[in-house]
PDB file of C-alpha atoms in Angstrom:
ATOM      1  CA  ASP A 227     107.444  94.974 100.030  1.00 53.00           C
ATOM      2  CA  THR A 228     108.382  98.387  98.575  1.00 76.00           C
ATOM      3  CA  GLY A 229     112.206  97.073  98.584  1.00 93.00           C
ATOM      4  CA  VAL A 230     114.749  97.946 100.074  1.00 96.00           C
ATOM      5  CA  SER A 231     115.605 101.349 100.272  1.00 97.00           C
ATOM      6  CA  GLN A 232     119.247 103.413 100.344  1.00 98.00           C
ATOM      7  CA  ASN A 233     119.800 107.453 100.166  1.00 97.00           C
ATOM      8  CA  PRO A 234     121.878 108.973  98.900  1.00 97.00           C
ATOM      9  CA  ARG A 235     122.451 106.817  95.755  1.00 96.00           C
ATOM     10  CA  HIS A 236     125.507 108.535  94.935  1.00 97.00           C
ATOM     11  CA  LYS A 237     127.711 110.512  97.111  1.00 97.00           C
ATOM     12  CA  ILE A 238     131.313 112.100  95.870  1.00 98.00           C
ATOM     13  CA  THR A 239     133.274 113.579  98.923  1.00 98.00           C
ATOM     14  CA  LYS A 240     136.392 115.016  99.572  1.00 97.00           C
ATOM     15  CA  ARG A 241     138.753 112.850 101.419  1.00 97.00           C
ATOM     16  CA  GLY A 242     138.108 113.615 105.265  1.00 97.00           C
ATOM     17  CA  GLN A 243     135.079 114.787 104.643  1.00 98.00           C
ATOM     18  CA  ASN A 244     132.259 112.464 106.742  1.00 98.00           C
ATOM     19  CA  VAL A 245     129.932 110.685 104.793  1.00 98.00           C
ATOM     20  CA  THR A 246     126.071 108.565 106.354  1.00 98.00           C
ATOM     21  CA  PHE A 247     124.448 106.903 103.994  1.00 98.00           C
ATOM     22  CA  ARG A 248     120.888 105.879 104.709  1.00 98.00           C
ATOM     23  CA  CYS A 249     118.625 102.624 104.185  1.00 98.00           C
ATOM     24  CA  ASP A 250     115.001 101.860 104.891  1.00 97.00           C
ATOM     25  CA  PRO A 251     114.464  97.794 104.968  1.00 96.00           C
ATOM     26  CA  ILE A 252     111.961  96.137 104.619  1.00 94.00           C
ATOM     27  CA  SER A 253     108.661  96.781 106.234  1.00 91.00           C
ATOM     28  CA  GLU A 254     108.674  93.444 108.822  1.00 85.00           C
ATOM     29  CA  HIS A 255     111.892  92.420 108.092  1.00 90.00           C
ATOM     30  CA  ASN A 256     113.884  93.139 111.812  1.00 90.00           C
ATOM     31  CA  ARG A 257     117.100  91.793 110.238  1.00 91.00           C
ATOM     32  CA  LEU A 258     119.634  95.018 108.354  1.00 94.00           C
ATOM     33  CA  TYR A 259     123.345  93.918 107.414  1.00 95.00           C
ATOM     34  CA  TRP A 260     125.711  96.352 105.741  1.00 97.00           C
ATOM     35  CA  TYR A 261     127.747  94.884 102.855  1.00 96.00           C
ATOM     36  CA  ARG A 262     130.482  97.657 100.872  1.00 96.00           C
ATOM     37  CA  GLN A 263     131.198  96.254  97.069  1.00 96.00           C
ATOM     38  CA  THR A 264     133.808  96.755  95.306  1.00 94.00           C
ATOM     39  CA  LEU A 265     134.513  96.650  91.301  1.00 90.00           C
ATOM     40  CA  GLY A 266     134.551  92.976  90.168  1.00 89.00           C
ATOM     41  CA  GLN A 267     134.210  91.417  93.304  1.00 92.00           C
ATOM     42  CA  GLY A 268     131.023  90.121  95.731  1.00 93.00           C
ATOM     43  CA  PRO A 269     129.621  92.611  98.550  1.00 94.00           C
ATOM     44  CA  GLU A 270     131.702  91.459 101.159  1.00 94.00           C
ATOM     45  CA  PHE A 271     129.925  91.618 104.931  1.00 93.00           C
ATOM     46  CA  LEU A 272     130.032  94.539 107.074  1.00 95.00           C
ATOM     47  CA  THR A 273     127.793  94.389 109.915  1.00 95.00           C
ATOM     48  CA  TYR A 274     124.457  93.563 111.416  1.00 92.00           C
ATOM     49  CA  PHE A 275     121.411  94.214 113.191  1.00 93.00           C
ATOM     50  CA  GLN A 276     118.406  92.026 114.845  1.00 91.00           C
ATOM     51  CA  ASN A 277     116.191  94.942 116.028  1.00 90.00           C
ATOM     52  CA  GLU A 278     117.845  97.233 117.638  1.00 91.00           C
ATOM     53  CA  ALA A 279     120.663  95.514 118.006  1.00 90.00           C
ATOM     54  CA  GLN A 280     124.022  95.387 116.588  1.00 90.00           C
ATOM     55  CA  LEU A 281     124.648  91.804 116.491  1.00 89.00           C
ATOM     56  CA  GLU A 282     127.925  91.915 114.559  1.00 85.00           C
ATOM     57  CA  LYS A 283     130.046  94.677 113.707  1.00 85.00           C
ATOM     58  CA  SER A 284     133.637  92.622 114.167  1.00 84.00           C
ATOM     59  CA  ARG A 285     133.967  92.869 110.231  1.00 86.00           C
ATOM     60  CA  LEU A 286     133.244  96.683 110.099  1.00 89.00           C
ATOM     61  CA  LEU A 287     136.945  98.026 108.505  1.00 87.00           C
ATOM     62  CA  SER A 288     138.232 100.266 110.545  1.00 91.00           C
ATOM     63  CA  ASP A 289     136.431 101.986 114.260  1.00 93.00           C
ATOM     64  CA  ARG A 290     136.254 104.557 110.897  1.00 96.00           C
ATOM     65  CA  PHE A 291     133.206 102.793 110.094  1.00 96.00           C
ATOM     66  CA  SER A 292     129.860 102.537 112.882  1.00 96.00           C
ATOM     67  CA  ALA A 293     126.300 101.927 112.513  1.00 97.00           C
ATOM     68  CA  GLU A 294     123.348 102.465 113.778  1.00 96.00           C
ATOM     69  CA  ARG A 295     119.935 101.316 113.686  1.00 96.00           C
ATOM     70  CA  PRO A 296     118.443 103.148 116.784  1.00 90.00           C
ATOM     71  CA  LYS A 297     114.599 102.470 116.561  1.00 88.00           C
ATOM     72  CA  GLY A 298     115.204  98.883 114.707  1.00 86.00           C
ATOM     73  CA  SER A 299     114.038 100.595 112.212  1.00 91.00           C
ATOM     74  CA  PHE A 300     116.105 101.960 109.928  1.00 96.00           C
ATOM     75  CA  SER A 301     119.886 101.895 109.768  1.00 97.00           C
ATOM     76  CA  THR A 302     122.248 104.411 108.480  1.00 98.00           C
ATOM     77  CA  LEU A 303     126.219 104.179 108.314  1.00 98.00           C
ATOM     78  CA  GLU A 304     128.813 106.529 108.830  1.00 97.00           C
ATOM     79  CA  ILE A 305     132.413 106.221 107.189  1.00 97.00           C
ATOM     80  CA  GLN A 306     134.528 109.155 109.192  1.00 97.00           C
ATOM     81  CA  ARG A 307     137.193 110.605 108.232  1.00 97.00           C
ATOM     82  CA  THR A 308     137.233 109.195 104.547  1.00 97.00           C
ATOM     83  CA  GLU A 309     140.279 107.636 102.648  1.00 97.00           C
ATOM     84  CA  GLN A 310     139.554 107.059  98.514  1.00 96.00           C
ATOM     85  CA  GLY A 311     139.485 103.147  99.509  1.00 95.00           C
ATOM     86  CA  ASP A 312     136.382 103.525 101.274  1.00 97.00           C
ATOM     87  CA  SER A 313     135.434 104.409  97.577  1.00 97.00           C
ATOM     88  CA  ALA A 314     132.853 101.919  96.284  1.00 97.00           C
ATOM     89  CA  MET A 315     129.344 100.514  96.756  1.00 97.00           C
ATOM     90  CA  TYR A 316     127.504 100.380  99.586  1.00 98.00           C
ATOM     91  CA  LEU A 317     125.040  97.753  99.924  1.00 98.00           C
ATOM     92  CA  CYS A 318     122.500  97.353 102.704  1.00 97.00           C
ATOM     93  CA  ALA A 319     120.217  94.239 103.498  1.00 95.00           C
ATOM     94  CA  SER A 320     117.173  93.561 105.510  1.00 93.00           C
ATOM     95  CA  SER A 321     115.568  90.102 105.888  1.00 90.00           C
ATOM     96  CA  ARG A 322     113.046  88.273 108.069  1.00 85.00           C
ATOM     97  CA  GLN A 323     113.757  86.028 111.150  1.00 75.00           C
ATOM     98  CA  GLY A 324     112.417  82.323 110.931  1.00 65.00           C
ATOM     99  CA  VAL A 325     112.666  79.073 109.946  1.00 56.00           C
ATOM    100  CA  ARG A 326     112.799  78.648 106.492  1.00 56.00           C
ATOM    101  CA  SER A 327     113.081  83.005 106.005  1.00 50.00           C
ATOM    102  CA  ALA A 328     116.728  83.672 107.600  1.00 53.00           C
ATOM    103  CA  GLY A 329     118.426  82.673 104.261  1.00 64.00           C
ATOM    104  CA  ALA A 330     116.312  85.203 102.138  1.00 83.00           C
ATOM    105  CA  ILE A 331     118.169  88.183 102.254  1.00 89.00           C
ATOM    106  CA  TYR A 332     117.568  91.632  99.957  1.00 93.00           C
ATOM    107  CA  PHE A 333     119.575  93.987  98.539  1.00 96.00           C
ATOM    108  CA  GLY A 334     118.496  98.022  98.095  1.00 97.00           C
ATOM    109  CA  GLU A 335     120.059  99.548  94.797  1.00 96.00           C
ATOM    110  CA  GLY A 336     123.308 100.558  97.311  1.00 97.00           C
ATOM    111  CA  SER A 337     125.312 103.903  97.442  1.00 97.00           C
ATOM    112  CA  TRP A 338     128.642 104.659  96.148  1.00 97.00           C
ATOM    113  CA  LEU A 339     130.820 106.610  97.085  1.00 98.00           C
ATOM    114  CA  THR A 340     133.783 108.334  95.681  1.00 97.00           C
ATOM    115  CA  VAL A 341     136.598 109.904  97.667  1.00 97.00           C
ATOM    116  CA  VAL A 342     138.147 112.306  94.987  1.00 97.00           C
TER     117      VAL A 342
ATOM    118  CA  GLY B 143     137.649  82.507 106.162  1.00 55.00           C
ATOM    119  CA  GLN B 144     135.311  80.797 103.625  1.00 61.00           C
ATOM    120  CA  GLN B 145     135.894  81.410 100.048  1.00 76.00           C
ATOM    121  CA  LEU B 146     133.546  81.047  97.093  1.00 90.00           C
ATOM    122  CA  ASN B 147     134.902  79.365  93.665  1.00 94.00           C
ATOM    123  CA  GLN B 148     132.410  80.828  90.717  1.00 96.00           C
ATOM    124  CA  SER B 149     133.780  79.240  87.685  1.00 96.00           C
ATOM    125  CA  PRO B 150     133.186  80.243  84.551  1.00 96.00           C
ATOM    126  CA  GLN B 151     134.300  84.244  85.543  1.00 95.00           C
ATOM    127  CA  SER B 152     132.736  84.924  81.907  1.00 96.00           C
ATOM    128  CA  MET B 153     130.545  82.837  79.960  1.00 95.00           C
ATOM    129  CA  PHE B 154     129.598  84.261  76.272  1.00 96.00           C
ATOM    130  CA  ILE B 155     126.825  82.618  74.374  1.00 95.00           C
ATOM    131  CA  GLN B 156     123.996  82.535  71.109  1.00 96.00           C
ATOM    132  CA  GLU B 157     121.337  83.193  72.352  1.00 95.00           C
ATOM    133  CA  GLY B 158     118.319  81.375  73.241  1.00 96.00           C
ATOM    134  CA  GLU B 159     121.574  78.773  74.918  1.00 96.00           C
ATOM    135  CA  ASP B 160     121.407  77.453  78.400  1.00 97.00           C
ATOM    136  CA  VAL B 161     123.901  78.293  80.258  1.00 96.00           C
ATOM    137  CA  SER B 162     125.600  76.521  83.777  1.00 97.00           C
ATOM    138  CA  MET B 163     127.333  77.818  86.279  1.00 97.00           C
ATOM    139  CA  ASN B 164     128.515  76.505  89.651  1.00 96.00           C
ATOM    140  CA  CYS B 165     130.146  76.698  92.968  1.00 97.00           C
ATOM    141  CA  THR B 166     132.683  75.612  95.173  1.00 96.00           C
ATOM    142  CA  SER B 167     132.975  76.110  98.870  1.00 94.00           C
ATOM    143  CA  SER B 168     136.021  74.601 101.539  1.00 91.00           C
ATOM    144  CA  SER B 169     133.984  74.837 103.760  1.00 89.00           C
ATOM    145  CA  ILE B 170     130.060  73.571 104.640  1.00 91.00           C
ATOM    146  CA  PHE B 171     127.552  76.260 104.589  1.00 91.00           C
ATOM    147  CA  ASN B 172     123.822  75.465 104.816  1.00 89.00           C
ATOM    148  CA  THR B 173     122.104  78.380 102.584  1.00 90.00           C
ATOM    149  CA  TRP B 174     123.027  78.785  98.798  1.00 93.00           C
ATOM    150  CA  LEU B 175     122.246  81.729  97.128  1.00 94.00           C
ATOM    151  CA  TRP B 176     121.990  82.397  94.320  1.00 96.00           C
ATOM    152  CA  TYR B 177     121.943  86.672  92.500  1.00 97.00           C
ATOM    153  CA  LYS B 178     121.623  88.831  90.086  1.00 97.00           C
ATOM    154  CA  GLN B 179     123.467  92.323  89.488  1.00 97.00           C
ATOM    155  CA  ASP B 180     122.891  95.111  87.057  1.00 95.00           C
ATOM    156  CA  PRO B 181     125.894  97.880  86.234  1.00 90.00           C
ATOM    157  CA  GLY B 182     125.070  99.472  89.104  1.00 89.00           C
ATOM    158  CA  GLU B 183     122.499  98.382  90.621  1.00 93.00           C
ATOM    159  CA  GLY B 184     122.234  95.877  93.984  1.00 95.00           C
ATOM    160  CA  PRO B 185     121.238  92.449  93.576  1.00 96.00           C
ATOM    161  CA  VAL B 186     118.538  90.534  93.229  1.00 96.00           C
ATOM    162  CA  LEU B 187     117.575  87.534  94.564  1.00 95.00           C
ATOM    163  CA  LEU B 188     116.917  84.660  92.629  1.00 96.00           C
ATOM    164  CA  ILE B 189     116.497  81.657  94.374  1.00 95.00           C
ATOM    165  CA  ALA B 190     117.722  80.827  98.094  1.00 92.00           C
ATOM    166  CA  LEU B 191     118.387  77.315  98.946  1.00 93.00           C
ATOM    167  CA  TYR B 192     118.387  75.654 102.767  1.00 90.00           C
ATOM    168  CA  LYS B 193     118.825  71.829 102.324  1.00 91.00           C
ATOM    169  CA  ALA B 194     121.292  69.476 101.271  1.00 93.00           C
ATOM    170  CA  GLY B 195     120.053  68.111  97.608  1.00 94.00           C
ATOM    171  CA  GLU B 196     117.290  70.581  97.363  1.00 94.00           C
ATOM    172  CA  LEU B 197     117.090  71.443  93.437  1.00 96.00           C
ATOM    173  CA  THR B 198     114.670  74.767  92.822  1.00 96.00           C
ATOM    174  CA  SER B 199     113.172  75.941  90.454  1.00 96.00           C
ATOM    175  CA  ASN B 200     112.611  80.090  89.381  1.00 95.00           C
ATOM    176  CA  GLY B 201     111.413  79.953  85.641  1.00 96.00           C
ATOM    177  CA  ARG B 202     114.130  79.080  83.696  1.00 97.00           C
ATOM    178  CA  LEU B 203     116.501  78.876  86.795  1.00 98.00           C
ATOM    179  CA  THR B 204     116.723  75.910  88.746  1.00 98.00           C
ATOM    180  CA  ALA B 205     119.420  75.782  90.507  1.00 97.00           C
ATOM    181  CA  GLN B 206     120.660  73.022  92.997  1.00 97.00           C
ATOM    182  CA  PHE B 207     122.168  72.301  96.820  1.00 95.00           C
ATOM    183  CA  GLY B 208     124.729  70.214  96.587  1.00 95.00           C
ATOM    184  CA  ILE B 209     124.622  66.909  98.866  1.00 95.00           C
ATOM    185  CA  THR B 210     128.068  67.930 100.309  1.00 94.00           C
ATOM    186  CA  ARG B 211     126.496  70.971 101.277  1.00 93.00           C
ATOM    187  CA  LYS B 212     129.821  72.700  99.694  1.00 94.00           C
ATOM    188  CA  ASP B 213     128.691  72.928  96.168  1.00 96.00           C
ATOM    189  CA  SER B 214     126.229  74.494  94.877  1.00 97.00           C
ATOM    190  CA  PHE B 215     124.894  75.332  91.176  1.00 97.00           C
ATOM    191  CA  LEU B 216     122.349  77.547  88.401  1.00 98.00           C
ATOM    192  CA  ASN B 217     121.245  76.535  85.568  1.00 98.00           C
ATOM    193  CA  ILE B 218     118.993  79.595  83.003  1.00 97.00           C
ATOM    194  CA  SER B 219     117.140  78.116  79.682  1.00 97.00           C
ATOM    195  CA  ALA B 220     116.619  79.868  76.569  1.00 96.00           C
ATOM    196  CA  SER B 221     118.423  82.351  77.504  1.00 96.00           C
ATOM    197  CA  ILE B 222     117.401  85.817  77.031  1.00 95.00           C
ATOM    198  CA  PRO B 223     118.680  88.875  76.077  1.00 94.00           C
ATOM    199  CA  SER B 224     117.624  90.068  79.073  1.00 95.00           C
ATOM    200  CA  ASP B 225     119.693  87.946  80.946  1.00 96.00           C
ATOM    201  CA  VAL B 226     122.805  89.618  80.651  1.00 96.00           C
ATOM    202  CA  GLY B 227     124.530  90.692  83.808  1.00 97.00           C
ATOM    203  CA  ILE B 228     126.720  89.519  86.744  1.00 97.00           C
ATOM    204  CA  TYR B 229     125.424  86.289  88.718  1.00 98.00           C
ATOM    205  CA  PHE B 230     126.506  86.023  92.293  1.00 97.00           C
ATOM    206  CA  CYS B 231     125.785  82.617  94.568  1.00 96.00           C
ATOM    207  CA  ALA B 232     126.104  83.406  97.987  1.00 94.00           C
ATOM    208  CA  GLY B 233     126.222  81.329 101.056  1.00 92.00           C
ATOM    209  CA  GLN B 234     125.751  81.563 104.478  1.00 88.00           C
ATOM    210  CA  LEU B 235     127.291  79.621 107.978  1.00 82.00           C
ATOM    211  CA  GLY B 236     124.080  79.403 109.591  1.00 71.00           C
ATOM    212  CA  GLY B 237     120.368  80.773 110.111  1.00 62.00           C
ATOM    213  CA  GLY B 238     121.064  83.601 112.832  1.00 64.00           C
ATOM    214  CA  GLY B 239     122.221  86.304 110.103  1.00 66.00           C
ATOM    215  CA  ALA B 240     125.778  87.471 112.121  1.00 70.00           C
ATOM    216  CA  ASP B 241     127.774  85.029 110.238  1.00 73.00           C
ATOM    217  CA  GLY B 242     126.578  87.361 107.333  1.00 84.00           C
ATOM    218  CA  LEU B 243     126.900  85.675 103.400  1.00 89.00           C
ATOM    219  CA  THR B 244     130.284  84.965 101.365  1.00 91.00           C
ATOM    220  CA  PHE B 245     129.717  85.925  97.545  1.00 94.00           C
ATOM    221  CA  GLY B 246     132.214  84.578  95.317  1.00 94.00           C
ATOM    222  CA  LYS B 247     133.597  86.368  92.840  1.00 94.00           C
ATOM    223  CA  GLY B 248     130.279  86.826  90.319  1.00 95.00           C
ATOM    224  CA  THR B 249     130.444  85.089  86.578  1.00 97.00           C
ATOM    225  CA  HIS B 250     129.241  87.350  84.014  1.00 97.00           C
ATOM    226  CA  LEU B 251     127.093  86.535  81.638  1.00 97.00           C
ATOM    227  CA  ILE B 252     127.279  87.997  78.155  1.00 96.00           C
ATOM    228  CA  ILE B 253     124.716  87.036  75.118  1.00 92.00           C
ATOM    229  CA  GLN B 254     125.414  87.734  71.307  1.00 86.00           C
ATOM    230  CA  PRO B 255     122.894  89.030  69.200  1.00 77.00           C
TER     231      PRO B 255
END
């Protein structure tokens, strides 16, 4: 496995701009997750895909946040009209559906967002 | 919503000492996971637990899934400098993925030379 890959690793943007993060999951992992982590806190679940279907999105922080996984492989997380409070690390994770492996969730290295 | 209480918040130990940290929840989880996170990096999976009472080891690390399904602990034996970091427990209610993981706030492990 090459691991979960995220890019860019760091993004500085001006308030009001849109940003997009990309995630390439571990190959053959059909489940993909996005989390957000702020300083001093554990990651916070945002959304979940099984293959190309987004099965959970109620935890996205606002309607400015959206995610896609069009072909069931890589995923993108977009934040529109960024605000300073969006500054955080955005983590992608993936797992393989299975009886015992349902909980073995592997994270990428994260994408740091700083909104100035 | 579900909350995980992770303790201690931080630990200052000498190299070679054993470490113990734990996580408790007000809700039942069906999966418990332990992660280690270094500054600026994503969490790295250490141990995954799927069954109440399960005790699993990974090298010097040992973790257990509590019988009540509301708690878990992680032990590290004979700590070494590279064990420094933040350790997170995480619980998942179901196996379907849609529940996501609920994380604790982490235990900062600091090793004094």
